[in-house]
């Protein structure tokens, strides 16, 4: 990622259901990436929001005796509230009911109508009037042209719809996939799309006339734009891409195109085929990467309301109360389903990761180092005289390599890899302490210089690891920064991660970052 502006998006979430771990997960991993890029010094725009139109939302509202907008307002506000709970640093929260979005969608669709990429077509088929549903020819034949639900005969019905000329983009999409092998990741998801492209693309209906909760087709108001088309456009309307070149467009347009559209694997088709084709039709630049992660399952099974194993907002809040917000961010960021396989969210695994990584490794190391500096150096950062202190570690080289590895992994959206490179520094500090045994040397006053050299190197290495971990665990690292007197506001990450940042004499206070929690 060489350019200095970055744009990252989450899916916009449906308001027909309450937020749960899936939504928190995708938004959190985007947040970790966004914060990391900001620390590097990049200018980041991080977008999330809610998807509020369509028949399902209309139905959910009616079921509760509410108007769709009132229902959407309620749930959207809840999604916005979770941003606060989980420390999410999005720059904008878009709603598809925002007038700015609605107006721009109209502009985009008008453009597509003018170019002929959207056209009015007729669909004819076997219709079940009771179910308001079309049957394919095969299905109609199988049920002998009679509704299996009502027993009434199917009727021959005709419907006018607007269509997007997806079939016209077949070759251009194939070329795009050939030329940009990193467009869809991970690889398994890319292969899935290549397979589907080989089956051939057909034009898709993009309007409906059987409900009203949506954005009308310009000039043909009884047609409502299909919710998926409306929703995909959010990535462009949030930056004002359909506004006339001017203030809004100019200010936010610089972030276009997206560095990452992060999504779950179930909505890959829309993002990896329809969205690129829409962008081609609108002559807008393609994203760098569409990253489709896999799913969280829970306690070994697919999450479902009936099984009662859904990790809902209340449960997540429970984890925050017991373990802290950073612990949840750490678990989601390092043990989630980022690749092509699903990941299991279980209470025991969460506890184990918290205890191993945060209590026993990072927390213990930071507290051990500051306790020794307190005891042997009166709480003041010792001086490194540069002499050999044993242990055989070239600290400046070693930390520089880890900083490089952590940054490169993050650019590739390998959050676990980035975190592992930072934690490797902490583990090395622990091994160094065990090898050099400063607590034994400290008994001999003649060894004071060596003890100082060892402890400086430990503290400095932990400081560098902390800089790399700040994006994942902003609250805890802020506490360490305060106790050790280094901060993130002054310089970019590369400068801050250079060896030698801690100054001899500065106060290093004892810090307890992650309290031990009893297993439940
Ligand atoms: O699909 N594990 O919204 P949605 C991990 N509005 N992530 C999960 C998950 C799980 N078990 N369950 C859900 C929509 N997610 C559309 C999107 S975008 C233009 C329109 C996450 O509320 C994951 O990111 O159903 C998934 O893609 C998203 O929630 C679906 O949210």
PDB file of N, CA, C and O in Angstrom, residues 238-295:
ATOM      1  N   UNK A 238     -21.134   7.604  -0.324  1.00  0.00           N
ATOM      2  CA  UNK A 238     -20.547   8.140   0.913  1.00  0.00           C
ATOM      3  C   UNK A 238     -19.413   9.116   0.607  1.00  0.00           C
ATOM      4  O   UNK A 238     -19.106   9.996   1.409  1.00  0.00           O
ATOM      5  N   UNK A 239     -18.767   8.924  -0.538  1.00  0.00           N
ATOM      6  CA  UNK A 239     -17.684   9.837  -0.920  1.00  0.00           C
ATOM      7  C   UNK A 239     -18.182  10.931  -1.866  1.00  0.00           C
ATOM      8  O   UNK A 239     -17.384  11.718  -2.381  1.00  0.00           O
ATOM      9  N   UNK A 240     -19.485  10.945  -2.103  1.00  0.00           N
ATOM     10  CA  UNK A 240     -20.038  11.988  -2.978  1.00  0.00           C
ATOM     11  C   UNK A 240     -19.693  11.772  -4.440  1.00  0.00           C
ATOM     12  O   UNK A 240     -19.598  12.731  -5.208  1.00  0.00           O
ATOM     13  N   UNK A 241     -19.521  10.525  -4.851  1.00  0.00           N
ATOM     14  CA  UNK A 241     -19.049  10.272  -6.217  1.00  0.00           C
ATOM     15  C   UNK A 241     -20.073  10.616  -7.298  1.00  0.00           C
ATOM     16  O   UNK A 241     -19.710  10.709  -8.468  1.00  0.00           O
ATOM     17  N   UNK A 242     -21.359  10.767  -6.903  1.00  0.00           N
ATOM     18  CA  UNK A 242     -22.340  11.170  -7.922  1.00  0.00           C
ATOM     19  C   UNK A 242     -22.718  12.638  -7.763  1.00  0.00           C
ATOM     20  O   UNK A 242     -23.597  13.137  -8.454  1.00  0.00           O
ATOM     21  N   UNK A 243     -22.045  13.306  -6.834  1.00  0.00           N
ATOM     22  CA  UNK A 243     -22.272  14.744  -6.700  1.00  0.00           C
ATOM     23  C   UNK A 243     -21.529  15.431  -7.838  1.00  0.00           C
ATOM     24  O   UNK A 243     -20.525  14.917  -8.318  1.00  0.00           O
ATOM     25  N   UNK A 244     -21.998  16.597  -8.232  1.00  0.00           N
ATOM     26  CA  UNK A 244     -21.216  17.318  -9.232  1.00  0.00           C
ATOM     27  C   UNK A 244     -19.812  17.593  -8.677  1.00  0.00           C
ATOM     28  O   UNK A 244     -19.666  17.740  -7.464  1.00  0.00           O
ATOM     29  N   UNK A 245     -18.804  17.582  -9.548  1.00  0.00           N
ATOM     30  CA  UNK A 245     -17.441  17.887  -9.092  1.00  0.00           C
ATOM     31  C   UNK A 245     -17.536  19.168  -8.286  1.00  0.00           C
ATOM     32  O   UNK A 245     -18.043  20.170  -8.747  1.00  0.00           O
ATOM     33  N   UNK A 246     -17.103  19.137  -7.066  1.00  0.00           N
ATOM     34  CA  UNK A 246     -17.229  20.346  -6.260  1.00  0.00           C
ATOM     35  C   UNK A 246     -16.789  20.038  -4.865  1.00  0.00           C
ATOM     36  O   UNK A 246     -15.980  19.144  -4.665  1.00  0.00           O
ATOM     37  N   UNK A 247     -17.394  20.709  -3.928  1.00  0.00           N
ATOM     38  CA  UNK A 247     -16.881  20.607  -2.567  1.00  0.00           C
ATOM     39  C   UNK A 247     -16.868  19.184  -2.022  1.00  0.00           C
ATOM     40  O   UNK A 247     -15.813  18.641  -1.728  1.00  0.00           O
ATOM     41  N   UNK A 248     -18.057  18.554  -1.964  1.00  0.00           N
ATOM     42  CA  UNK A 248     -18.134  17.225  -1.343  1.00  0.00           C
ATOM     43  C   UNK A 248     -17.320  16.224  -2.146  1.00  0.00           C
ATOM     44  O   UNK A 248     -16.452  15.520  -1.627  1.00  0.00           O
ATOM     45  N   UNK A 249     -17.584  16.179  -3.425  1.00  0.00           N
ATOM     46  CA  UNK A 249     -16.896  15.228  -4.280  1.00  0.00           C
ATOM     47  C   UNK A 249     -15.380  15.421  -4.194  1.00  0.00           C
ATOM     48  O   UNK A 249     -14.620  14.482  -4.022  1.00  0.00           O
ATOM     49  N   UNK A 250     -14.965  16.693  -4.261  1.00  0.00           N
ATOM     50  CA  UNK A 250     -13.529  16.987  -4.248  1.00  0.00           C
ATOM     51  C   UNK A 250     -12.880  16.542  -2.947  1.00  0.00           C
ATOM     52  O   UNK A 250     -11.817  15.929  -2.945  1.00  0.00           O
ATOM     53  N   UNK A 251     -13.546  16.798  -1.836  1.00  0.00           N
ATOM     54  CA  UNK A 251     -12.964  16.514  -0.517  1.00  0.00           C
ATOM     55  C   UNK A 251     -12.855  15.009  -0.279  1.00  0.00           C
ATOM     56  O   UNK A 251     -11.829  14.504   0.148  1.00  0.00           O
ATOM     57  N   UNK A 252     -13.924  14.297  -0.571  1.00  0.00           N
ATOM     58  CA  UNK A 252     -13.908  12.861  -0.271  1.00  0.00           C
ATOM     59  C   UNK A 252     -13.519  12.005  -1.471  1.00  0.00           C
ATOM     60  O   UNK A 252     -13.091  10.870  -1.301  1.00  0.00           O
ATOM     61  N   UNK A 253     -13.687  12.560  -2.647  1.00  0.00           N
ATOM     62  CA  UNK A 253     -13.399  11.785  -3.858  1.00  0.00           C
ATOM     63  C   UNK A 253     -11.950  11.321  -3.916  1.00  0.00           C
ATOM     64  O   UNK A 253     -11.634  10.321  -4.552  1.00  0.00           O
ATOM     65  N   UNK A 254     -11.079  12.012  -3.199  1.00  0.00           N
ATOM     66  CA  UNK A 254      -9.659  11.626  -3.194  1.00  0.00           C
ATOM     67  C   UNK A 254      -9.446  10.226  -2.610  1.00  0.00           C
ATOM     68  O   UNK A 254      -8.411   9.610  -2.843  1.00  0.00           O
ATOM     69  N   UNK A 255     -10.412   9.738  -1.821  1.00  0.00           N
ATOM     70  CA  UNK A 255     -10.233   8.410  -1.214  1.00  0.00           C
ATOM     71  C   UNK A 255     -10.562   7.279  -2.182  1.00  0.00           C
ATOM     72  O   UNK A 255     -10.264   6.126  -1.935  1.00  0.00           O
ATOM     73  N   UNK A 256     -11.267   7.612  -3.252  1.00  0.00           N
ATOM     74  CA  UNK A 256     -11.676   6.593  -4.209  1.00  0.00           C
ATOM     75  C   UNK A 256     -10.479   6.102  -5.007  1.00  0.00           C
ATOM     76  O   UNK A 256      -9.645   6.898  -5.360  1.00  0.00           O
ATOM     77  N   UNK A 257     -10.387   4.828  -5.377  1.00  0.00           N
ATOM     78  CA  UNK A 257     -11.302   3.734  -5.055  1.00  0.00           C
ATOM     79  C   UNK A 257     -10.941   3.067  -3.728  1.00  0.00           C
ATOM     80  O   UNK A 257      -9.934   3.412  -3.121  1.00  0.00           O
ATOM     81  N   UNK A 258     -11.755   2.087  -3.332  1.00  0.00           N
ATOM     82  CA  UNK A 258     -11.527   1.428  -2.046  1.00  0.00           C
ATOM     83  C   UNK A 258     -10.235   0.611  -2.072  1.00  0.00           C
ATOM     84  O   UNK A 258      -9.919  -0.049  -3.056  1.00  0.00           O
ATOM     85  N   UNK A 259      -9.506   0.679  -0.962  1.00  0.00           N
ATOM     86  CA  UNK A 259      -8.365  -0.221  -0.776  1.00  0.00           C
ATOM     87  C   UNK A 259      -8.920  -1.612  -0.464  1.00  0.00           C
ATOM     88  O   UNK A 259      -8.446  -2.611  -0.987  1.00  0.00           O
ATOM     89  N   UNK A 260      -9.895  -1.651   0.431  1.00  0.00           N
ATOM     90  CA  UNK A 260     -10.534  -2.922   0.794  1.00  0.00           C
ATOM     91  C   UNK A 260     -12.041  -2.738   0.969  1.00  0.00           C
ATOM     92  O   UNK A 260     -12.464  -1.862   1.727  1.00  0.00           O
ATOM     93  N   UNK A 261     -12.808  -3.571   0.254  1.00  0.00           N
ATOM     94  CA  UNK A 261     -14.206  -3.774   0.626  1.00  0.00           C
ATOM     95  C   UNK A 261     -14.192  -5.082   1.411  1.00  0.00           C
ATOM     96  O   UNK A 261     -13.967  -6.152   0.830  1.00  0.00           O
ATOM     97  N   UNK A 262     -14.386  -5.017   2.704  1.00  0.00           N
ATOM     98  CA  UNK A 262     -14.365  -6.251   3.519  1.00  0.00           C
ATOM     99  C   UNK A 262     -15.804  -6.714   3.705  1.00  0.00           C
ATOM    100  O   UNK A 262     -16.678  -5.922   4.085  1.00  0.00           O
ATOM    101  N   UNK A 263     -16.036  -7.985   3.425  1.00  0.00           N
ATOM    102  CA  UNK A 263     -17.400  -8.539   3.467  1.00  0.00           C
ATOM    103  C   UNK A 263     -17.356  -9.981   3.990  1.00  0.00           C
ATOM    104  O   UNK A 263     -16.281 -10.565   4.095  1.00  0.00           O
ATOM    105  N   UNK A 264     -18.522 -10.535   4.273  1.00  0.00           N
ATOM    106  CA  UNK A 264     -18.613 -11.958   4.574  1.00  0.00           C
ATOM    107  C   UNK A 264     -18.785 -12.722   3.256  1.00  0.00           C
ATOM    108  O   UNK A 264     -19.253 -12.157   2.265  1.00  0.00           O
ATOM    109  N   UNK A 265     -18.446 -13.995   3.276  1.00  0.00           N
ATOM    110  CA  UNK A 265     -18.420 -14.778   2.034  1.00  0.00           C
ATOM    111  C   UNK A 265     -19.798 -14.945   1.383  1.00  0.00           C
ATOM    112  O   UNK A 265     -19.891 -15.227   0.193  1.00  0.00           O
ATOM    113  N   UNK A 266     -20.876 -14.756   2.165  1.00  0.00           N
ATOM    114  CA  UNK A 266     -22.210 -15.009   1.604  1.00  0.00           C
ATOM    115  C   UNK A 266     -22.656 -13.913   0.641  1.00  0.00           C
ATOM    116  O   UNK A 266     -23.620 -14.086  -0.092  1.00  0.00           O
ATOM    117  N   UNK A 267     -21.961 -12.775   0.660  1.00  0.00           N
ATOM    118  CA  UNK A 267     -22.386 -11.685  -0.230  1.00  0.00           C
ATOM    119  C   UNK A 267     -21.315 -11.390  -1.285  1.00  0.00           C
ATOM    120  O   UNK A 267     -21.206 -10.282  -1.795  1.00  0.00           O
ATOM    121  N   UNK A 268     -20.548 -12.439  -1.590  1.00  0.00           N
ATOM    122  CA  UNK A 268     -19.443 -12.298  -2.537  1.00  0.00           C
ATOM    123  C   UNK A 268     -19.919 -11.975  -3.949  1.00  0.00           C
ATOM    124  O   UNK A 268     -19.359 -11.117  -4.625  1.00  0.00           O
ATOM    125  N   UNK A 269     -20.953 -12.685  -4.403  1.00  0.00           N
ATOM    126  CA  UNK A 269     -21.445 -12.522  -5.766  1.00  0.00           C
ATOM    127  C   UNK A 269     -21.759 -11.054  -6.086  1.00  0.00           C
ATOM    128  O   UNK A 269     -21.356 -10.521  -7.108  1.00  0.00           O
ATOM    129  N   UNK A 270     -22.470 -10.416  -5.167  1.00  0.00           N
ATOM    130  CA  UNK A 270     -22.845  -9.015  -5.396  1.00  0.00           C
ATOM    131  C   UNK A 270     -21.614  -8.109  -5.471  1.00  0.00           C
ATOM    132  O   UNK A 270     -21.560  -7.192  -6.275  1.00  0.00           O
ATOM    133  N   UNK A 271     -20.640  -8.400  -4.620  1.00  0.00           N
ATOM    134  CA  UNK A 271     -19.471  -7.519  -4.557  1.00  0.00           C
ATOM    135  C   UNK A 271     -18.430  -7.836  -5.619  1.00  0.00           C
ATOM    136  O   UNK A 271     -17.691  -6.953  -6.042  1.00  0.00           O
ATOM    137  N   UNK A 272     -18.351  -9.100  -6.012  1.00  0.00           N
ATOM    138  CA  UNK A 272     -17.255  -9.497  -6.899  1.00  0.00           C
ATOM    139  C   UNK A 272     -17.673  -9.535  -8.358  1.00  0.00           C
ATOM    140  O   UNK A 272     -16.825  -9.622  -9.245  1.00  0.00           O
ATOM    141  N   UNK A 273     -18.973  -9.480  -8.642  1.00  0.00           N
ATOM    142  CA  UNK A 273     -19.434  -9.512 -10.030  1.00  0.00           C
ATOM    143  C   UNK A 273     -20.298  -8.288 -10.344  1.00  0.00           C
ATOM    144  O   UNK A 273     -19.976  -7.495 -11.229  1.00  0.00           O
ATOM    145  N   UNK A 274     -21.369  -8.136  -9.593  1.00  0.00           N
ATOM    146  CA  UNK A 274     -22.289  -7.042  -9.926  1.00  0.00           C
ATOM    147  C   UNK A 274     -21.643  -5.676  -9.678  1.00  0.00           C
ATOM    148  O   UNK A 274     -21.725  -4.780 -10.518  1.00  0.00           O
ATOM    149  N   UNK A 275     -20.969  -5.547  -8.546  1.00  0.00           N
ATOM    150  CA  UNK A 275     -20.358  -4.245  -8.216  1.00  0.00           C
ATOM    151  C   UNK A 275     -19.274  -3.841  -9.229  1.00  0.00           C
ATOM    152  O   UNK A 275     -19.346  -2.739  -9.782  1.00  0.00           O
ATOM    153  N   UNK A 276     -18.322  -4.716  -9.553  1.00  0.00           N
ATOM    154  CA  UNK A 276     -17.347  -4.316 -10.576  1.00  0.00           C
ATOM    155  C   UNK A 276     -17.998  -3.973 -11.918  1.00  0.00           C
ATOM    156  O   UNK A 276     -17.568  -3.038 -12.592  1.00  0.00           O
ATOM    157  N   UNK A 277     -19.069  -4.699 -12.274  1.00  0.00           N
ATOM    158  CA  UNK A 277     -19.738  -4.397 -13.550  1.00  0.00           C
ATOM    159  C   UNK A 277     -20.417  -3.027 -13.482  1.00  0.00           C
ATOM    160  O   UNK A 277     -20.348  -2.245 -14.437  1.00  0.00           O
ATOM    161  N   UNK A 278     -21.040  -2.730 -12.349  1.00  0.00           N
ATOM    162  CA  UNK A 278     -21.658  -1.402 -12.190  1.00  0.00           C
ATOM    163  C   UNK A 278     -20.596  -0.304 -12.293  1.00  0.00           C
ATOM    164  O   UNK A 278     -20.815   0.732 -12.929  1.00  0.00           O
ATOM    165  N   UNK A 279     -19.451  -0.557 -11.675  1.00  0.00           N
ATOM    166  CA  UNK A 279     -18.379   0.447 -11.725  1.00  0.00           C
ATOM    167  C   UNK A 279     -17.891   0.649 -13.158  1.00  0.00           C
ATOM    168  O   UNK A 279     -17.630   1.775 -13.586  1.00  0.00           O
ATOM    169  N   UNK A 280     -17.791  -0.463 -13.896  1.00  0.00           N
ATOM    170  CA  UNK A 280     -17.386  -0.336 -15.306  1.00  0.00           C
ATOM    171  C   UNK A 280     -18.399   0.504 -16.067  1.00  0.00           C
ATOM    172  O   UNK A 280     -18.036   1.386 -16.835  1.00  0.00           O
ATOM    173  N   UNK A 281     -19.692   0.207 -15.831  1.00  0.00           N
ATOM    174  CA  UNK A 281     -20.741   0.933 -16.550  1.00  0.00           C
ATOM    175  C   UNK A 281     -20.707   2.422 -16.206  1.00  0.00           C
ATOM    176  O   UNK A 281     -21.019   3.261 -17.045  1.00  0.00           O
ATOM    177  N   UNK A 282     -20.310   2.736 -14.985  1.00  0.00           N
ATOM    178  CA  UNK A 282     -20.271   4.141 -14.560  1.00  0.00           C
ATOM    179  C   UNK A 282     -18.895   4.767 -14.775  1.00  0.00           C
ATOM    180  O   UNK A 282     -18.663   5.913 -14.392  1.00  0.00           O
ATOM    181  N   UNK A 283     -17.998   3.986 -15.353  1.00  0.00           N
ATOM    182  CA  UNK A 283     -16.624   4.440 -15.606  1.00  0.00           C
ATOM    183  C   UNK A 283     -15.942   4.921 -14.328  1.00  0.00           C
ATOM    184  O   UNK A 283     -15.289   5.963 -14.293  1.00  0.00           O
ATOM    185  N   UNK A 284     -16.133   4.158 -13.275  1.00  0.00           N
ATOM    186  CA  UNK A 284     -15.438   4.446 -12.012  1.00  0.00           C
ATOM    187  C   UNK A 284     -14.364   3.385 -11.800  1.00  0.00           C
ATOM    188  O   UNK A 284     -14.533   2.230 -12.202  1.00  0.00           O
ATOM    189  N   UNK A 285     -13.287   3.786 -11.115  1.00  0.00           N
ATOM    190  CA  UNK A 285     -12.164   2.882 -10.906  1.00  0.00           C
ATOM    191  C   UNK A 285     -12.536   1.702  -9.982  1.00  0.00           C
ATOM    192  O   UNK A 285     -13.320   1.877  -9.046  1.00  0.00           O
ATOM    193  N   UNK A 286     -11.926   0.552 -10.241  1.00  0.00           N
ATOM    194  CA  UNK A 286     -12.202  -0.653  -9.448  1.00  0.00           C
ATOM    195  C   UNK A 286     -11.476  -0.608  -8.108  1.00  0.00           C
ATOM    196  O   UNK A 286     -10.416   0.006  -8.003  1.00  0.00           O
ATOM    197  N   UNK A 287     -12.045  -1.286  -7.086  1.00  0.00           N
ATOM    198  CA  UNK A 287     -11.328  -1.364  -5.800  1.00  0.00           C
ATOM    199  C   UNK A 287     -10.028  -2.158  -5.939  1.00  0.00           C
ATOM    200  O   UNK A 287      -9.887  -2.948  -6.877  1.00  0.00           O
ATOM    201  N   UNK A 288      -9.123  -1.954  -4.982  1.00  0.00           N
ATOM    202  CA  UNK A 288      -7.898  -2.768  -4.987  1.00  0.00           C
ATOM    203  C   UNK A 288      -8.226  -4.204  -4.608  1.00  0.00           C
ATOM    204  O   UNK A 288      -7.671  -5.142  -5.159  1.00  0.00           O
ATOM    205  N   UNK A 289      -9.102  -4.363  -3.616  1.00  0.00           N
ATOM    206  CA  UNK A 289      -9.364  -5.728  -3.131  1.00  0.00           C
ATOM    207  C   UNK A 289     -10.746  -5.849  -2.487  1.00  0.00           C
ATOM    208  O   UNK A 289     -11.173  -4.980  -1.738  1.00  0.00           O
ATOM    209  N   UNK A 290     -11.403  -6.948  -2.824  1.00  0.00           N
ATOM    210  CA  UNK A 290     -12.648  -7.316  -2.146  1.00  0.00           C
ATOM    211  C   UNK A 290     -12.261  -8.508  -1.278  1.00  0.00           C
ATOM    212  O   UNK A 290     -11.893  -9.565  -1.810  1.00  0.00           O
ATOM    213  N   UNK A 291     -12.270  -8.325   0.014  1.00  0.00           N
ATOM    214  CA  UNK A 291     -11.826  -9.396   0.907  1.00  0.00           C
ATOM    215  C   UNK A 291     -13.046 -10.046   1.561  1.00  0.00           C
ATOM    216  O   UNK A 291     -13.749  -9.409   2.349  1.00  0.00           O
ATOM    217  N   UNK A 292     -13.284 -11.305   1.213  1.00  0.00           N
ATOM    218  CA  UNK A 292     -14.474 -11.993   1.736  1.00  0.00           C
ATOM    219  C   UNK A 292     -14.055 -12.998   2.810  1.00  0.00           C
ATOM    220  O   UNK A 292     -13.506 -14.060   2.495  1.00  0.00           O
ATOM    221  N   UNK A 293     -14.286 -12.647   4.048  1.00  0.00           N
ATOM    222  CA  UNK A 293     -13.908 -13.558   5.133  1.00  0.00           C
ATOM    223  C   UNK A 293     -14.966 -14.649   5.303  1.00  0.00           C
ATOM    224  O   UNK A 293     -16.063 -14.580   4.751  1.00  0.00           O
ATOM    225  N   UNK A 294     -14.601 -15.651   6.107  1.00  0.00           N
ATOM    226  CA  UNK A 294     -15.536 -16.750   6.365  1.00  0.00           C
ATOM    227  C   UNK A 294     -16.396 -16.415   7.586  1.00  0.00           C
ATOM    228  O   UNK A 294     -16.447 -15.264   7.996  1.00  0.00           O
ATOM    229  N   UNK A 295     -16.994 -17.438   8.169  1.00  0.00           N
ATOM    230  CA  UNK A 295     -17.984 -17.195   9.229  1.00  0.00           C
ATOM    231  C   UNK A 295     -17.523 -17.635  10.603  1.00  0.00           C
ATOM    232  O   UNK A 295     -16.807 -18.609  10.748  1.00  0.00           O
TER     233      UNK A 295
END
